[in-house]
Amino acid sequence: MTTAAWPLIFDGHNDVILDLYRPQPGKERDFFHPSSHGHLDLPRARIGGFGGGFFAVYVPPPTSSPTVEQIPEPPYHLPLPPALDQTYALRTTLAMAACLFRIEAESQGALRVCRTAGDIADCLANNIIAAIFHIEGAEAISPNLDELEVLYQAGLRSLGPVWSRPNIFGYGVPFAFPASPDIGPGLTEAGKALVKACNRLRIMIDLSHLNEAGFWDVARLSDAPLVATHSNAHAICPSSRNLTDRQLDAIRDSGGMVGLNFGVTFLRPDGKRDARMPLSVMVQQINYLVERLGIDHVGFGSDFDGALMPKEIGDVRGLPRLLQALADAGFTSAEIRKLAYENWLRVLRLTWGE
């Protein structure tokens, strides 16, 4: 089956803005030209049937520190990175958001920053890349939440309260394997206020990177569907970053969803940083999530430009191979459409109040 025969994919997470903002030396690129570096740009997105997704603003530390790209062979338990200075985080967040808006302005209509589910549906219908302004880790926001209000007006529609490091709102889950996500305390009082403010503004709360105690705090406080944009099943891959069956049940019961993370260390049952992995491992994860959550509550959250991809995926051009693997495993065309984009539209309509 050709790429054109597959539905467009709306994806739960990518880090291309970080890769454009702070490229590795010798690997500079731009969004409008195909590159041998990274995973996502406009020409490769067209080839792979990438219809859009959550474009993350993740603030890197001012000096180098261990990252997901440096995860060792298991077993491991990396310490939480240090907290960031709020002034630095705000300045960097604004600069990276400006990068996304400049891409929109320079795209000549090929990419649009979407603020409603209707915007996304319109983009998918007209082959326009639909981008959600997402912040991964709320270090830019102060306790009075003034920055949240301004960022919302600028287009922010999705927020992960923490990345895998502490901030004034809560505690990220450390990178560890094998390990439970139940590591560290829950949300602070400021974090609980942040959840309520996001509910009021109808900003989606992303639970990926939040530890289990924080997860249950959000589950108790939030009136929106629970969503983990780029996490997998802990029962298959016992990484601290993955979701337990009890967490998956809570997500299902809230009407939420999970986006499958393509990072090999979060997919492989052995947790190894080895891209030589058959697509059957991804299909196994999807099957498990669908059996636990239901077909309406699962999608994709690739982590393009933020994790090591399986060789059989490679970059965004490999998306049709995953869809073919799902079809070969017995998923129907209607089910593949749900996984590809319909489930994301459903949960965003519920969350954003459309």
PDB file of C-alpha atoms in Angstrom, residues 5-195:
ATOM      1  CA  ALA A   5      -3.393   5.283   0.911  1.00  0.00           C
ATOM      2  CA  TRP A   6      -2.726   5.670   4.655  1.00  0.00           C
ATOM      3  CA  PRO A   7      -4.400   8.287   6.852  1.00  0.00           C
ATOM      4  CA  LEU A   8      -2.313  11.253   7.936  1.00  0.00           C
ATOM      5  CA  ILE A   9      -0.782  10.847  11.372  1.00  0.00           C
ATOM      6  CA  PHE A  10      -1.274  13.362  14.165  1.00  0.00           C
ATOM      7  CA  ASP A  11       1.500  12.749  16.673  1.00  0.00           C
ATOM      8  CA  GLY A  12       1.614  13.316  20.422  1.00  0.00           C
ATOM      9  CA  HIS A  13       5.192  14.570  20.811  1.00  0.00           C
ATOM     10  CA  ASN A  14       8.240  15.823  18.941  1.00  0.00           C
ATOM     11  CA  ASP A  15      11.311  17.817  19.948  1.00  0.00           C
ATOM     12  CA  VAL A  16      12.203  19.364  16.587  1.00  0.00           C
ATOM     13  CA  ILE A  17      12.065  22.908  18.028  1.00  0.00           C
ATOM     14  CA  LEU A  18      14.832  22.033  20.486  1.00  0.00           C
ATOM     15  CA  ASP A  19      16.933  20.533  17.695  1.00  0.00           C
ATOM     16  CA  LEU A  20      16.511  23.683  15.606  1.00  0.00           C
ATOM     17  CA  TYR A  21      17.087  26.028  18.554  1.00  0.00           C
ATOM     18  CA  ARG A  22      20.164  24.286  19.906  1.00  0.00           C
ATOM     19  CA  PRO A  23      21.536  21.900  17.251  1.00  0.00           C
ATOM     20  CA  GLN A  24      24.430  19.608  17.931  1.00  0.00           C
ATOM     21  CA  PRO A  25      27.670  20.999  16.433  1.00  0.00           C
ATOM     22  CA  GLY A  26      27.947  20.057  12.787  1.00  0.00           C
ATOM     23  CA  LYS A  27      24.283  19.012  12.611  1.00  0.00           C
ATOM     24  CA  GLU A  28      22.652  22.391  11.958  1.00  0.00           C
ATOM     25  CA  ARG A  29      19.528  22.257   9.781  1.00  0.00           C
ATOM     26  CA  ASP A  30      16.278  24.080   9.100  1.00  0.00           C
ATOM     27  CA  PHE A  31      12.692  22.913   8.982  1.00  0.00           C
ATOM     28  CA  PHE A  32      12.121  23.572   5.281  1.00  0.00           C
ATOM     29  CA  HIS A  33      14.906  21.491   3.756  1.00  0.00           C
ATOM     30  CA  PRO A  34      15.432  17.729   3.938  1.00  0.00           C
ATOM     31  CA  SER A  35      18.320  16.756   6.174  1.00  0.00           C
ATOM     32  CA  SER A  36      20.260  13.652   7.090  1.00  0.00           C
ATOM     33  CA  HIS A  37      20.193  14.900  10.689  1.00  0.00           C
ATOM     34  CA  GLY A  38      17.333  14.495  13.144  1.00  0.00           C
ATOM     35  CA  HIS A  39      13.953  12.949  12.455  1.00  0.00           C
ATOM     36  CA  LEU A  40      11.541  15.639  11.327  1.00  0.00           C
ATOM     37  CA  ASP A  41      11.401  18.417   8.756  1.00  0.00           C
ATOM     38  CA  LEU A  42       8.738  19.552   6.291  1.00  0.00           C
ATOM     39  CA  PRO A  43       9.903  17.592   3.216  1.00  0.00           C
ATOM     40  CA  ARG A  44      10.312  14.355   5.175  1.00  0.00           C
ATOM     41  CA  ALA A  45       6.971  14.950   6.934  1.00  0.00           C
ATOM     42  CA  ARG A  46       5.256  15.040   3.532  1.00  0.00           C
ATOM     43  CA  ILE A  47       6.854  11.738   2.537  1.00  0.00           C
ATOM     44  CA  GLY A  48       5.882  10.030   5.798  1.00  0.00           C
ATOM     45  CA  GLY A  49       2.294  11.247   5.966  1.00  0.00           C
ATOM     46  CA  PHE A  50       2.920  13.314   9.096  1.00  0.00           C
ATOM     47  CA  GLY A  51      -0.110  15.571   9.485  1.00  0.00           C
ATOM     48  CA  GLY A  52       1.052  17.413  12.600  1.00  0.00           C
ATOM     49  CA  GLY A  53       1.257  17.059  16.334  1.00  0.00           C
ATOM     50  CA  PHE A  54       2.464  18.485  19.615  1.00  0.00           C
ATOM     51  CA  PHE A  55       5.601  20.599  19.028  1.00  0.00           C
ATOM     52  CA  ALA A  56       7.329  20.639  22.385  1.00  0.00           C
ATOM     53  CA  VAL A  57       9.171  23.544  23.968  1.00  0.00           C
ATOM     54  CA  TYR A  58      11.632  21.854  26.312  1.00  0.00           C
ATOM     55  CA  VAL A  59      14.157  24.131  28.020  1.00  0.00           C
ATOM     56  CA  PRO A  60      17.613  22.530  27.925  1.00  0.00           C
ATOM     57  CA  PRO A  61      19.960  23.148  30.853  1.00  0.00           C
ATOM     58  CA  PRO A  62      22.354  26.087  30.393  1.00  0.00           C
ATOM     59  CA  THR A  63      25.279  23.654  30.703  1.00  0.00           C
ATOM     60  CA  SER A  64      25.450  20.094  29.473  1.00  0.00           C
ATOM     61  CA  SER A  65      24.084  17.343  31.700  1.00  0.00           C
ATOM     62  CA  PRO A  66      23.070  13.691  31.164  1.00  0.00           C
ATOM     63  CA  THR A  67      20.071  13.389  28.841  1.00  0.00           C
ATOM     64  CA  VAL A  68      17.857  10.669  27.460  1.00  0.00           C
ATOM     65  CA  GLU A  69      20.330  10.415  24.575  1.00  0.00           C
ATOM     66  CA  GLN A  70      22.956   9.256  27.068  1.00  0.00           C
ATOM     67  CA  ILE A  71      20.978   6.539  28.814  1.00  0.00           C
ATOM     68  CA  PRO A  72      23.380   3.692  29.676  1.00  0.00           C
ATOM     69  CA  GLU A  73      22.755  -0.012  29.337  1.00  0.00           C
ATOM     70  CA  PRO A  74      20.398  -1.418  31.991  1.00  0.00           C
ATOM     71  CA  PRO A  75      20.201  -1.590  34.881  1.00  0.00           C
ATOM     72  CA  TYR A  76      20.507   2.135  35.582  1.00  0.00           C
ATOM     73  CA  HIS A  77      19.022   4.849  37.758  1.00  0.00           C
ATOM     74  CA  LEU A  78      20.010   8.339  36.662  1.00  0.00           C
ATOM     75  CA  PRO A  79      19.718  11.114  39.262  1.00  0.00           C
ATOM     76  CA  LEU A  80      17.203  13.875  38.652  1.00  0.00           C
ATOM     77  CA  PRO A  81      18.846  16.802  36.838  1.00  0.00           C
ATOM     78  CA  PRO A  82      19.008  20.055  38.827  1.00  0.00           C
ATOM     79  CA  ALA A  83      16.142  22.550  38.777  1.00  0.00           C
ATOM     80  CA  LEU A  84      16.337  25.494  36.363  1.00  0.00           C
ATOM     81  CA  ASP A  85      16.378  29.195  37.124  1.00  0.00           C
ATOM     82  CA  GLN A  86      12.973  30.676  36.261  1.00  0.00           C
ATOM     83  CA  THR A  87      14.355  33.747  34.491  1.00  0.00           C
ATOM     84  CA  TYR A  88      16.557  31.600  32.260  1.00  0.00           C
ATOM     85  CA  ALA A  89      13.675  29.185  31.615  1.00  0.00           C
ATOM     86  CA  LEU A  90      11.260  31.968  30.654  1.00  0.00           C
ATOM     87  CA  ARG A  91      13.735  33.613  28.308  1.00  0.00           C
ATOM     88  CA  THR A  92      14.476  30.279  26.633  1.00  0.00           C
ATOM     89  CA  THR A  93      10.812  29.276  26.437  1.00  0.00           C
ATOM     90  CA  LEU A  94       9.948  32.525  24.661  1.00  0.00           C
ATOM     91  CA  ALA A  95      12.861  32.123  22.253  1.00  0.00           C
ATOM     92  CA  MET A  96      11.830  28.569  21.380  1.00  0.00           C
ATOM     93  CA  ALA A  97       8.154  29.517  21.016  1.00  0.00           C
ATOM     94  CA  ALA A  98       9.265  32.315  18.696  1.00  0.00           C
ATOM     95  CA  CYS A  99      11.077  29.682  16.638  1.00  0.00           C
ATOM     96  CA  LEU A 100       7.786  27.804  16.169  1.00  0.00           C
ATOM     97  CA  PHE A 101       5.900  30.968  15.235  1.00  0.00           C
ATOM     98  CA  ARG A 102       8.633  31.954  12.764  1.00  0.00           C
ATOM     99  CA  ILE A 103       8.292  28.555  11.113  1.00  0.00           C
ATOM    100  CA  GLU A 104       4.550  29.170  10.825  1.00  0.00           C
ATOM    101  CA  ALA A 105       5.107  32.627   9.296  1.00  0.00           C
ATOM    102  CA  GLU A 106       7.745  31.404   6.840  1.00  0.00           C
ATOM    103  CA  SER A 107       5.899  28.248   5.808  1.00  0.00           C
ATOM    104  CA  GLN A 108       3.660  30.030   3.283  1.00  0.00           C
ATOM    105  CA  GLY A 109       0.641  28.260   4.718  1.00  0.00           C
ATOM    106  CA  ALA A 110       2.246  24.806   4.961  1.00  0.00           C
ATOM    107  CA  LEU A 111       2.175  24.790   8.798  1.00  0.00           C
ATOM    108  CA  ARG A 112      -0.317  26.329  11.186  1.00  0.00           C
ATOM    109  CA  VAL A 113      -0.202  26.676  14.964  1.00  0.00           C
ATOM    110  CA  CYS A 114      -3.609  25.342  16.020  1.00  0.00           C
ATOM    111  CA  ARG A 115      -5.647  26.588  18.963  1.00  0.00           C
ATOM    112  CA  THR A 116      -8.803  24.476  18.535  1.00  0.00           C
ATOM    113  CA  ALA A 117      -9.582  20.920  17.484  1.00  0.00           C
ATOM    114  CA  GLY A 118     -11.457  22.431  14.560  1.00  0.00           C
ATOM    115  CA  ASP A 119      -8.216  24.069  13.439  1.00  0.00           C
ATOM    116  CA  ILE A 120      -6.510  20.667  13.502  1.00  0.00           C
ATOM    117  CA  ALA A 121      -9.295  18.969  11.560  1.00  0.00           C
ATOM    118  CA  ASP A 122      -9.177  21.726   8.955  1.00  0.00           C
ATOM    119  CA  CYS A 123      -5.412  21.357   8.592  1.00  0.00           C
ATOM    120  CA  LEU A 124      -5.631  17.588   8.193  1.00  0.00           C
ATOM    121  CA  ALA A 125      -8.326  17.995   5.546  1.00  0.00           C
ATOM    122  CA  ASN A 126      -6.183  20.458   3.594  1.00  0.00           C
ATOM    123  CA  ASN A 127      -2.746  18.845   3.982  1.00  0.00           C
ATOM    124  CA  ILE A 128      -1.448  21.598   6.277  1.00  0.00           C
ATOM    125  CA  ILE A 129       0.881  20.577   9.114  1.00  0.00           C
ATOM    126  CA  ALA A 130      -1.120  21.120  12.318  1.00  0.00           C
ATOM    127  CA  ALA A 131       1.134  22.200  15.199  1.00  0.00           C
ATOM    128  CA  ILE A 132       0.149  22.429  18.863  1.00  0.00           C
ATOM    129  CA  PHE A 133       2.284  24.734  21.023  1.00  0.00           C
ATOM    130  CA  HIS A 134       3.196  22.451  23.933  1.00  0.00           C
ATOM    131  CA  ILE A 135       5.505  23.152  26.888  1.00  0.00           C
ATOM    132  CA  GLU A 136       7.365  20.209  28.424  1.00  0.00           C
ATOM    133  CA  GLY A 137       8.218  21.279  31.960  1.00  0.00           C
ATOM    134  CA  ALA A 138       6.726  24.453  33.463  1.00  0.00           C
ATOM    135  CA  GLU A 139       9.962  26.052  34.694  1.00  0.00           C
ATOM    136  CA  ALA A 140       9.135  29.279  32.843  1.00  0.00           C
ATOM    137  CA  ILE A 141       6.039  29.828  34.988  1.00  0.00           C
ATOM    138  CA  SER A 142       6.199  31.528  38.390  1.00  0.00           C
ATOM    139  CA  PRO A 143       3.953  30.671  41.369  1.00  0.00           C
ATOM    140  CA  ASN A 144       1.478  33.468  40.593  1.00  0.00           C
ATOM    141  CA  LEU A 145       0.893  31.816  37.172  1.00  0.00           C
ATOM    142  CA  ASP A 146       0.964  35.149  35.299  1.00  0.00           C
ATOM    143  CA  GLU A 147       3.145  33.630  32.577  1.00  0.00           C
ATOM    144  CA  LEU A 148       0.605  30.835  32.044  1.00  0.00           C
ATOM    145  CA  GLU A 149      -2.091  33.373  31.176  1.00  0.00           C
ATOM    146  CA  VAL A 150       0.170  35.162  28.683  1.00  0.00           C
ATOM    147  CA  LEU A 151       1.425  31.937  27.120  1.00  0.00           C
ATOM    148  CA  TYR A 152      -2.166  30.766  26.699  1.00  0.00           C
ATOM    149  CA  GLN A 153      -3.012  33.952  24.832  1.00  0.00           C
ATOM    150  CA  ALA A 154       0.048  33.317  22.649  1.00  0.00           C
ATOM    151  CA  GLY A 155      -1.308  29.886  21.706  1.00  0.00           C
ATOM    152  CA  LEU A 156      -0.200  27.462  24.439  1.00  0.00           C
ATOM    153  CA  ARG A 157      -2.694  24.588  24.543  1.00  0.00           C
ATOM    154  CA  SER A 158      -0.791  21.747  26.213  1.00  0.00           C
ATOM    155  CA  LEU A 159       1.526  21.658  29.232  1.00  0.00           C
ATOM    156  CA  GLY A 160       3.567  19.032  31.012  1.00  0.00           C
ATOM    157  CA  PRO A 161       3.976  20.357  34.582  1.00  0.00           C
ATOM    158  CA  VAL A 162       7.419  18.750  34.811  1.00  0.00           C
ATOM    159  CA  TRP A 163      10.082  17.190  32.681  1.00  0.00           C
ATOM    160  CA  SER A 164      12.288  14.609  34.439  1.00  0.00           C
ATOM    161  CA  ARG A 165      13.641  17.151  36.931  1.00  0.00           C
ATOM    162  CA  PRO A 166      12.105  18.964  39.902  1.00  0.00           C
ATOM    163  CA  ASN A 167      10.509  22.387  39.719  1.00  0.00           C
ATOM    164  CA  ILE A 168       8.229  24.458  41.922  1.00  0.00           C
ATOM    165  CA  PHE A 169       5.205  22.438  40.764  1.00  0.00           C
ATOM    166  CA  GLY A 170       6.356  18.853  41.239  1.00  0.00           C
ATOM    167  CA  TYR A 171       8.878  16.140  40.577  1.00  0.00           C
ATOM    168  CA  GLY A 172       9.731  14.393  37.356  1.00  0.00           C
ATOM    169  CA  VAL A 173      10.297  10.673  37.249  1.00  0.00           C
ATOM    170  CA  PRO A 174      14.005   9.794  36.981  1.00  0.00           C
ATOM    171  CA  PHE A 175      15.209   7.696  34.063  1.00  0.00           C
ATOM    172  CA  ALA A 176      15.578   4.231  35.597  1.00  0.00           C
ATOM    173  CA  PHE A 177      15.352   0.594  34.443  1.00  0.00           C
ATOM    174  CA  PRO A 178      13.996  -1.616  35.771  1.00  0.00           C
ATOM    175  CA  ALA A 179      12.023   0.634  38.080  1.00  0.00           C
ATOM    176  CA  SER A 180       8.561   1.671  39.146  1.00  0.00           C
ATOM    177  CA  PRO A 181       7.363   5.197  38.306  1.00  0.00           C
ATOM    178  CA  ASP A 182       6.512   5.532  42.012  1.00  0.00           C
ATOM    179  CA  ILE A 183       9.619   7.588  42.796  1.00  0.00           C
ATOM    180  CA  GLY A 184       9.445  10.778  44.841  1.00  0.00           C
ATOM    181  CA  PRO A 185       6.671  13.003  46.234  1.00  0.00           C
ATOM    182  CA  GLY A 186       3.619  14.380  44.473  1.00  0.00           C
ATOM    183  CA  LEU A 187       2.628  17.857  43.342  1.00  0.00           C
ATOM    184  CA  THR A 188       3.420  20.859  45.480  1.00  0.00           C
ATOM    185  CA  GLU A 189       0.701  23.308  46.456  1.00  0.00           C
ATOM    186  CA  ALA A 190       1.802  25.428  43.503  1.00  0.00           C
ATOM    187  CA  GLY A 191       1.471  22.362  41.289  1.00  0.00           C
ATOM    188  CA  LYS A 192      -2.078  21.772  42.452  1.00  0.00           C
ATOM    189  CA  ALA A 193      -2.919  25.395  41.662  1.00  0.00           C
ATOM    190  CA  LEU A 194      -1.352  24.937  38.218  1.00  0.00           C
ATOM    191  CA  VAL A 195      -3.641  21.975  37.506  1.00  0.00           C
TER     192      VAL A 195
END
